[in-house]
Tab-separated table of C-alpha atoms in Angstrom:
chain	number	residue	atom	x	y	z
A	1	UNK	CA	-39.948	-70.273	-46.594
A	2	UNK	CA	-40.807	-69.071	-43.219
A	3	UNK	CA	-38.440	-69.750	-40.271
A	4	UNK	CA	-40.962	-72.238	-38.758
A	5	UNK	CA	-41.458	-74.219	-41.708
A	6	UNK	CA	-37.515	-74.155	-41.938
A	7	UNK	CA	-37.560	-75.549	-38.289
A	8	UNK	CA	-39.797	-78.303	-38.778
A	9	UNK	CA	-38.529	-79.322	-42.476
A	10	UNK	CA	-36.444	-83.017	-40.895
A	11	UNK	CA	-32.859	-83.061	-41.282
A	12	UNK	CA	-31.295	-85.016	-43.941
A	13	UNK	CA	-29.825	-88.477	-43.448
A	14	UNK	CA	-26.309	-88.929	-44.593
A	15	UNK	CA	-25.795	-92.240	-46.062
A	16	UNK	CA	-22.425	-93.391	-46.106
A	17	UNK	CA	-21.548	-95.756	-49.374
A	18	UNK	CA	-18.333	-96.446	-51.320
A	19	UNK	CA	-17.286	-94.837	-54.466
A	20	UNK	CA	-17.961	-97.675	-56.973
A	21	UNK	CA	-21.076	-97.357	-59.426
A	22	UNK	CA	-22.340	-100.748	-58.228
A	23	UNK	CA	-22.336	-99.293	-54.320
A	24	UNK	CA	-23.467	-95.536	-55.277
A	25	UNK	CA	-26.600	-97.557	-57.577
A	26	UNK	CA	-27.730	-99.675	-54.683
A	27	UNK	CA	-27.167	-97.314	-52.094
A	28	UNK	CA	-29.235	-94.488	-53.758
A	29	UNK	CA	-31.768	-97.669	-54.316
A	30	UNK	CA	-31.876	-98.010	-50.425
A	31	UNK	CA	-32.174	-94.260	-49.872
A	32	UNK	CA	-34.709	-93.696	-52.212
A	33	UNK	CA	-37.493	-96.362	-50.787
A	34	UNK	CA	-36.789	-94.998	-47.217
A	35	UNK	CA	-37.188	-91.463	-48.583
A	36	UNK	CA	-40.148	-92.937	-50.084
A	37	UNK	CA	-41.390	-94.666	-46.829
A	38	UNK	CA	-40.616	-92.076	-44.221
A	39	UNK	CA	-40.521	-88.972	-45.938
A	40	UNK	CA	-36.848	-88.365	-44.817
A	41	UNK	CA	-34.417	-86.774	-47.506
A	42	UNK	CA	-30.990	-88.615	-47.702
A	43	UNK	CA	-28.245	-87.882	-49.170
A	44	UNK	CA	-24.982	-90.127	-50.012
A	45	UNK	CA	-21.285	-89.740	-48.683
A	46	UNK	CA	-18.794	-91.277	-50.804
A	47	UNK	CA	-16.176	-93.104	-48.432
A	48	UNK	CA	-12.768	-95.198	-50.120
A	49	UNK	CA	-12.470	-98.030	-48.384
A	50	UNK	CA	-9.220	-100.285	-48.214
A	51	UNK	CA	-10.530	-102.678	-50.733
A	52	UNK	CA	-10.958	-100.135	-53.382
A	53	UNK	CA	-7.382	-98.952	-53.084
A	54	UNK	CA	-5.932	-102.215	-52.843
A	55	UNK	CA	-4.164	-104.156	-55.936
A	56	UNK	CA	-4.099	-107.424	-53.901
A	57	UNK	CA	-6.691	-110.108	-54.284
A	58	UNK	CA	-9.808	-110.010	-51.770
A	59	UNK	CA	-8.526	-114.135	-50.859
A	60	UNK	CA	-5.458	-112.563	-50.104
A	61	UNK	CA	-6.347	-110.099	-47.429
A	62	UNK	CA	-9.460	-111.911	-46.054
A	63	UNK	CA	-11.774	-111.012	-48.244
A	64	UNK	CA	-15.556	-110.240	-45.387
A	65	UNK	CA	-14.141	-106.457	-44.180
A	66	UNK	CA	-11.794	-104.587	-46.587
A	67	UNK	CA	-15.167	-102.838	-47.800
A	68	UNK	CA	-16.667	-102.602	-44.158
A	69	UNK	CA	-14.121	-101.178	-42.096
A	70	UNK	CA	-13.818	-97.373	-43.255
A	71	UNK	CA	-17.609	-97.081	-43.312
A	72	UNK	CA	-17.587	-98.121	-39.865
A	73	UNK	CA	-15.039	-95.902	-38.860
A	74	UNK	CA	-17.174	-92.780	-40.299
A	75	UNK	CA	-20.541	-93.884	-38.959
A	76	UNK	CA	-18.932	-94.395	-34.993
A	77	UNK	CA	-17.056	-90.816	-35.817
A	78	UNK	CA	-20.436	-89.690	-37.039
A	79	UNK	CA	-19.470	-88.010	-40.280
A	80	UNK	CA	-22.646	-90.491	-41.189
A	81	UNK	CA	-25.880	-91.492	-39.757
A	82	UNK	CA	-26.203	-95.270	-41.232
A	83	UNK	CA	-24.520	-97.316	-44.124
A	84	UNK	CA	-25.134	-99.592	-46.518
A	85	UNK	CA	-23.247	-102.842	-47.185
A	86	UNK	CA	-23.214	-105.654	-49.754
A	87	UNK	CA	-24.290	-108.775	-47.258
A	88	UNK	CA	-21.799	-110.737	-48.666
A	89	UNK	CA	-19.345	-108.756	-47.670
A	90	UNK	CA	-20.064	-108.140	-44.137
A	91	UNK	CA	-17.633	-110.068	-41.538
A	92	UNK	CA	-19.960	-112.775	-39.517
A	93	UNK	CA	-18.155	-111.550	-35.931
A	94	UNK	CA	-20.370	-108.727	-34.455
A	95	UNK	CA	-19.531	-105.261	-33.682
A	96	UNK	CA	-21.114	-104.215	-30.432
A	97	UNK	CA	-20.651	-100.831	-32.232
A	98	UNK	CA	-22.860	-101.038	-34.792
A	99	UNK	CA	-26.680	-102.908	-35.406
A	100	UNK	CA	-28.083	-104.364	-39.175
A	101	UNK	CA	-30.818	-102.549	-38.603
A	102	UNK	CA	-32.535	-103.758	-41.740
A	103	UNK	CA	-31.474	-106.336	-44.742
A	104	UNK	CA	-34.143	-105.450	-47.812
A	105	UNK	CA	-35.178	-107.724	-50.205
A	106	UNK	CA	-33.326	-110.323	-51.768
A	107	UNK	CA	-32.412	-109.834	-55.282
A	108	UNK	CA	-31.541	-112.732	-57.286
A	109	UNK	CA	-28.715	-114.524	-55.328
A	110	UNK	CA	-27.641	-116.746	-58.188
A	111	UNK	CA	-23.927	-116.402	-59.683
A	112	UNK	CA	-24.238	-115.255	-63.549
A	113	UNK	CA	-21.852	-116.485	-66.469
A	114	UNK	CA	-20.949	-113.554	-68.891
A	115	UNK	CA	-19.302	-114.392	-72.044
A	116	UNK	CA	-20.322	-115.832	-75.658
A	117	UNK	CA	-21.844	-119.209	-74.485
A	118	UNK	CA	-22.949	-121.211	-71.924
A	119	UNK	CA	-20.136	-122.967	-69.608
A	120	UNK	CA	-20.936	-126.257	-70.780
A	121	UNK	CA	-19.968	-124.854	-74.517
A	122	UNK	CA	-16.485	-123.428	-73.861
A	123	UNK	CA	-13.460	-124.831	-75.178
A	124	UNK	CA	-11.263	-126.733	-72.985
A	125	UNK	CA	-8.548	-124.595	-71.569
A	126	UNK	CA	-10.912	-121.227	-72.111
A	127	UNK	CA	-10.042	-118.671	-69.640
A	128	UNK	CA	-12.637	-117.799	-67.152
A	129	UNK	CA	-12.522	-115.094	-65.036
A	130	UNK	CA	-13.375	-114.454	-61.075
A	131	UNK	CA	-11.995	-113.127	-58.324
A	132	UNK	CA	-13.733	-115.799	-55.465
A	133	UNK	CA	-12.057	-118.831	-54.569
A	134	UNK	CA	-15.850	-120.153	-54.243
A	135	UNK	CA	-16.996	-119.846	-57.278
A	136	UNK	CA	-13.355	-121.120	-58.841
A	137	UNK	CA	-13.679	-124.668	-56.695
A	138	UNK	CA	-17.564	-125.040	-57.497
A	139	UNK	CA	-16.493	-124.120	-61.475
A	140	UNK	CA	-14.096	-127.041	-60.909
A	141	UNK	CA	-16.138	-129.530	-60.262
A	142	UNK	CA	-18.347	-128.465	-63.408
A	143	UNK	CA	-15.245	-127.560	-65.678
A	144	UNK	CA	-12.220	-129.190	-64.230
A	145	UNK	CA	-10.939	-128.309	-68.060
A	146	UNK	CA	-10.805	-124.894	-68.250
A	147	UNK	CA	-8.627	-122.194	-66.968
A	148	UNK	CA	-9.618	-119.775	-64.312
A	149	UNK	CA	-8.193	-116.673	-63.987
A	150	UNK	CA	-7.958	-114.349	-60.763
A	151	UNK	CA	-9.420	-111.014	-61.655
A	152	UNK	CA	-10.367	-107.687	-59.607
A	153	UNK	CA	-11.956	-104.577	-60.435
A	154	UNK	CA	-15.942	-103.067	-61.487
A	155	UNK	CA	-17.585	-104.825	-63.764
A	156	UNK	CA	-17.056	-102.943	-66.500
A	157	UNK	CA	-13.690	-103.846	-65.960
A	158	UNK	CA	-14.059	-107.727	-66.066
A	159	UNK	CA	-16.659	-107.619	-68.650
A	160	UNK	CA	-14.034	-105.713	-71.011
A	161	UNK	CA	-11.487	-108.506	-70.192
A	162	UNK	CA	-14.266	-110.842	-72.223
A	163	UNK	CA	-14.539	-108.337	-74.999
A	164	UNK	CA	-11.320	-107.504	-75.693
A	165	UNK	CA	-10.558	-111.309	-75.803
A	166	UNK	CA	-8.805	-111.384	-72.628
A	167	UNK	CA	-10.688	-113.632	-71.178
A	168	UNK	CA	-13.081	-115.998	-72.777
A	169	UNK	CA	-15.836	-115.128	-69.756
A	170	UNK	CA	-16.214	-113.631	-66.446
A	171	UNK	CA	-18.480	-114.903	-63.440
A	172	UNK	CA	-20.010	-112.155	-61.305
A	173	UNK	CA	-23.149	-111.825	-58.757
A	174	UNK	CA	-26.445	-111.682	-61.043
A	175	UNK	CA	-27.940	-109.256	-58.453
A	176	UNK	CA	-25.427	-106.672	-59.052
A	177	UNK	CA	-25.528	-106.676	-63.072
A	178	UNK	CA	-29.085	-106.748	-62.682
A	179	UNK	CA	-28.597	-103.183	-60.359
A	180	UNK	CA	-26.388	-101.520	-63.252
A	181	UNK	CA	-28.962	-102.846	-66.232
A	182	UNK	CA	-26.629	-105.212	-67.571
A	183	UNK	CA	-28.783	-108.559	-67.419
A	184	UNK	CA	-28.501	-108.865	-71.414
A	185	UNK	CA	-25.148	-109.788	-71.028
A	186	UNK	CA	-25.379	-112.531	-69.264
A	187	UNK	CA	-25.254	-115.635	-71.514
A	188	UNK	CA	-26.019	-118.475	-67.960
A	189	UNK	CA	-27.350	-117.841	-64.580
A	190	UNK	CA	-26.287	-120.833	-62.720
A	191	UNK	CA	-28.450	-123.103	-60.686
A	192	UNK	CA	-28.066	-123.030	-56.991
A	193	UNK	CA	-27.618	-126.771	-57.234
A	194	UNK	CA	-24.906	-126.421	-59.220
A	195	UNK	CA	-23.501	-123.291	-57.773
A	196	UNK	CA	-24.378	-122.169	-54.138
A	197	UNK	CA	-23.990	-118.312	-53.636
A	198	UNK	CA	-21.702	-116.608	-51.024
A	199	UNK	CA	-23.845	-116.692	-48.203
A	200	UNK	CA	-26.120	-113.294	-48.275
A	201	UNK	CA	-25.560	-112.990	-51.509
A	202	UNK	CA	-28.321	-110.693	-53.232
A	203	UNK	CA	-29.074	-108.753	-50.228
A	204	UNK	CA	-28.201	-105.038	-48.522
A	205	UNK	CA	-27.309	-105.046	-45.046
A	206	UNK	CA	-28.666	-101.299	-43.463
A	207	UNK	CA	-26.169	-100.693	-40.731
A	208	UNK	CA	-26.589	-97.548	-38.424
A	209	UNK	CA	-24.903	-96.906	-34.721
A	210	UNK	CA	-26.012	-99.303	-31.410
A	211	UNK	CA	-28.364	-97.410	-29.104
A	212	UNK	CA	-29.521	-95.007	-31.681
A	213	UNK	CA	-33.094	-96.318	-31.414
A	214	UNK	CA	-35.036	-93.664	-33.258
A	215	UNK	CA	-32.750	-94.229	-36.211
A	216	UNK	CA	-32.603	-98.107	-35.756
A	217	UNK	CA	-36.813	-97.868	-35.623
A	218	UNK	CA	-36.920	-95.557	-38.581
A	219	UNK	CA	-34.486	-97.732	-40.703
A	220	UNK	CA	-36.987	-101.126	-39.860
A	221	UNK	CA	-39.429	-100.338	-42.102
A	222	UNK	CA	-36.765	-101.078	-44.715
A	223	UNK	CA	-36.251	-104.827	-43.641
A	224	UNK	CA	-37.366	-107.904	-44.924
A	225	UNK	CA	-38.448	-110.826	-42.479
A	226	UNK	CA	-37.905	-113.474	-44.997
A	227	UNK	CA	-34.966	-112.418	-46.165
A	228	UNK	CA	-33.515	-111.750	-42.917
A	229	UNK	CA	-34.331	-115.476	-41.492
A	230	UNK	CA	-32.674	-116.534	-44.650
A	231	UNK	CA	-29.645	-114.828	-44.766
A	232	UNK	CA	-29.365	-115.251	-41.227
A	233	UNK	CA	-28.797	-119.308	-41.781
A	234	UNK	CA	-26.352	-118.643	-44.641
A	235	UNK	CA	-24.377	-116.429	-42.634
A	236	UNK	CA	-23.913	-119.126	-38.961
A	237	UNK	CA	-23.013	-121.586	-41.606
A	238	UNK	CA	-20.215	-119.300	-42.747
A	239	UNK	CA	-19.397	-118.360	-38.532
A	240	UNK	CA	-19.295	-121.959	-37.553
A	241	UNK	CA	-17.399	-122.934	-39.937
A	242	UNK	CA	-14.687	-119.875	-39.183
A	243	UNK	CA	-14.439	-119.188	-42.569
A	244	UNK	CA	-14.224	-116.027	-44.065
A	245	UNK	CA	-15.092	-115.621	-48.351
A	246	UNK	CA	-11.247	-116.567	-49.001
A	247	UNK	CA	-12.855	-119.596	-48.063
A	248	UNK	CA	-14.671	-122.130	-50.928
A	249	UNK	CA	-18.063	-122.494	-48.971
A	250	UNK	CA	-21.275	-121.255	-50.555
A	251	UNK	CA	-24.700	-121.727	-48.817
A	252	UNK	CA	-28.287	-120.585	-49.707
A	253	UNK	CA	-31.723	-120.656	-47.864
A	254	UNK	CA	-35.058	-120.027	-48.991
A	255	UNK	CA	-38.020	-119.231	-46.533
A	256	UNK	CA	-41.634	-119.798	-47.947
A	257	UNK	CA	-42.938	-118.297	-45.042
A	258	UNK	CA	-43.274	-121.476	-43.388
A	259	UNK	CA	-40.143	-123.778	-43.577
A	260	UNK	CA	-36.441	-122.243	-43.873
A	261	UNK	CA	-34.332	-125.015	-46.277
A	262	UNK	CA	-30.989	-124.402	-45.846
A	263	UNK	CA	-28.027	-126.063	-47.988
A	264	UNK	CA	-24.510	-125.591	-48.018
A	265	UNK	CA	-21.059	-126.772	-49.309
A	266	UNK	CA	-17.305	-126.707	-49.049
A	267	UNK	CA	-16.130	-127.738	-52.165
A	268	UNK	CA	-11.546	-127.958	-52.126
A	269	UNK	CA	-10.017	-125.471	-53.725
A	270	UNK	CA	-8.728	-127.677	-56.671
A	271	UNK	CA	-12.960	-128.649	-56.994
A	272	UNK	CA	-12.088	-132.689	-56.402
A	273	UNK	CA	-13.916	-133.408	-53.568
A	274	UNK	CA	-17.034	-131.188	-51.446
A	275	UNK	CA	-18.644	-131.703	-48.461
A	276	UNK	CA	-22.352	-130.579	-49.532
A	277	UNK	CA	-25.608	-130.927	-46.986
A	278	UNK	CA	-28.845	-129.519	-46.337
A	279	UNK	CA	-31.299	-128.949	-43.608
A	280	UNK	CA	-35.036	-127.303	-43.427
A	281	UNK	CA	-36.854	-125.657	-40.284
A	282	UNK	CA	-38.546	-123.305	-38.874
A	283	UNK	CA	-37.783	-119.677	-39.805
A	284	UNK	CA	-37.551	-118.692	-36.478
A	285	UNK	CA	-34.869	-120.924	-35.965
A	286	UNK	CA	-32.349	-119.831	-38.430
A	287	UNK	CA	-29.128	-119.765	-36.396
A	288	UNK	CA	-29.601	-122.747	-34.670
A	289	UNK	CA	-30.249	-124.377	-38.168
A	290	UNK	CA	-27.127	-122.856	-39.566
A	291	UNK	CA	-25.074	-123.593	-36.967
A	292	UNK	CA	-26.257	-127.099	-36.721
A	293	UNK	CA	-25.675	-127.695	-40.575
A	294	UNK	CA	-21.914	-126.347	-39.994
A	295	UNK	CA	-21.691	-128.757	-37.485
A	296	UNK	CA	-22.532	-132.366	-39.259
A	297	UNK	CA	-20.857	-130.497	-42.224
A	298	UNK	CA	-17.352	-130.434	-39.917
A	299	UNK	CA	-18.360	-133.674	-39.194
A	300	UNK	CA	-18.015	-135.244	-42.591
A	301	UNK	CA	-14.231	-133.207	-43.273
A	302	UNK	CA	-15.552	-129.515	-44.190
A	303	UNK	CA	-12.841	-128.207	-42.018
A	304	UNK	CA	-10.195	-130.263	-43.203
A	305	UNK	CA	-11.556	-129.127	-47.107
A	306	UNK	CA	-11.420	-126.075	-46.074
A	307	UNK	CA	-7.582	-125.775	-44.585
A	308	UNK	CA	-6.262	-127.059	-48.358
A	309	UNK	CA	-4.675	-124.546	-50.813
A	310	UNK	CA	-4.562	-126.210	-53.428
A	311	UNK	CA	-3.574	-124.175	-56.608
């Protein structure tokens, strides 16, 4: 290849992901289509982040940030050029640092049930496994009878818990067993009305540097209006509120392209008692709708839900 062609070929894009199979599959996802869109190569950087190393419970250290932090740190040091993020997991407080350039598609935001049956057919005092304090107070109000367990790791880790007998099932995000092919095993994908998501659940947040706008214009044509307007709601429920996912509140919004509905719910950690409401507007308006929710939520005792430990 001649030196001009070498010249003009464009640099490749270092995408900064953690180690995990789940981030490495939906990272190389996200740098495929923008390979596919742009023409740029990319190529991934494995990072550890705190929450990979860490034995303690995500409740237990604040859950929104122990994956965020050390990607941040390499993209501002730039031993990266953008990274890619569960939504979920991304705190709600900004970083002037950094800009979501893009949030793709949603993928199926609902919370999946993996095990030999149906919740509704387990055996009182069946262990079930999760490691969200959300999904164990929403559980509670469906199953107040059964045992739930605490649990960490990838999921091939809590899905052998079920097979060696450990644990009777496991609960884990359907969009991420449906990114490692593992959507046979799931034996219930619950409702939304009977379990709300994490807020942003489903969806990749594509964060690059502040004030890098060829990168941040280059990395738009990976976003998603829809989803964006959506998530957005979710997410100023979660901020208002000044909760972080150590917190029991779930939230979900769907935008037809005309009206944003918006519902959301504290539920106490023991799963007695929830503060649950909805909301619908325009799309454009998705922060003021999510912060306005949050608000006749606090209204009715979220806050006070929310500042019980019950165990």
């Amino acid at each position: 290849m001649s030196e001009g062609l070498l010249m003009a070929s464009p640099r490749v894009l270092r995408l900064g992901t953690r180690r995990s199979l789940m981030a490495t599959t939906q990272s190389q996802q996200v740098a495929d289509r923008l390979t596919m869109l742009t023409g740029r190569p990319v190529e991934l950087v494995c990072i550890t982040t705190f929450g990979d190393v860490t034995k303690a419970q995500l409740a237990q250290l604040g859950g929104t940030g122990v994956f965020v932090s050390a990607l941040r740190d390499k993209l501002i040091e730039g031993e990266i050029d953008f990274a890619v993020h569960s939504l979920k997991d991304l705190p709600t407080k900004p970083d002037p640092r950094v800009v979501v350039a893009a949030i793709t598609p949603r993928d199926d935001p609902r919370d999946a049930l993996v095990g030999p049956a149906r919740l509704a057919d387990l055996r009182p005092g069946d262990k079930v496994g999760t490691g969200s304090p959300r999904r164990v107070a929403q559980l509670r109000l469906l199953r107040p009878d059964l045992e739930y367990v605490a649990i960490r790791g990838n999921a091939d880790t809590r899905i052998g818990k079920v097979a060696s007998g450990e644990l009777r099932a496991v609960v884990l995000a359907a969009a991420g067993l449906g990114r490692l092919g593992r959507t046979a095993e799931i034996s219930e994908l619950f409702d939304v009305a009977d379990m709300l998501p994490a807020p942003g659940q489903g969806a990749l947040a594509v964060e690059c540097r502040a004030g890098d706008d060829v990168l941040i214009d280059l990395l738009a044509v990976l976003d998603d209006a829809r989803t964006r307007a959506a998530v957005t709601a979710e997410r100023e429920v979660l901020a208002a509120l000044e909760a972080g996912c150590s917190a029991p509140v779930g939230a979900y919004a769907s935008d037809d392209g005309h009206i944003l509905n918006l519902t959301a719910a504290v539920v106490a950690f023991d799963g007695t008692r929830s503060v649950r409401k909805s909301t619908a507007g325009d799309p454009s308006a998705a922060m003021e709708l999510g912060r306005d929710l949050a608000t006749a939520m606090i209204a009715e005792g979220a806050g006070t839900l929310m500042g019980e430990r019950t165990h």
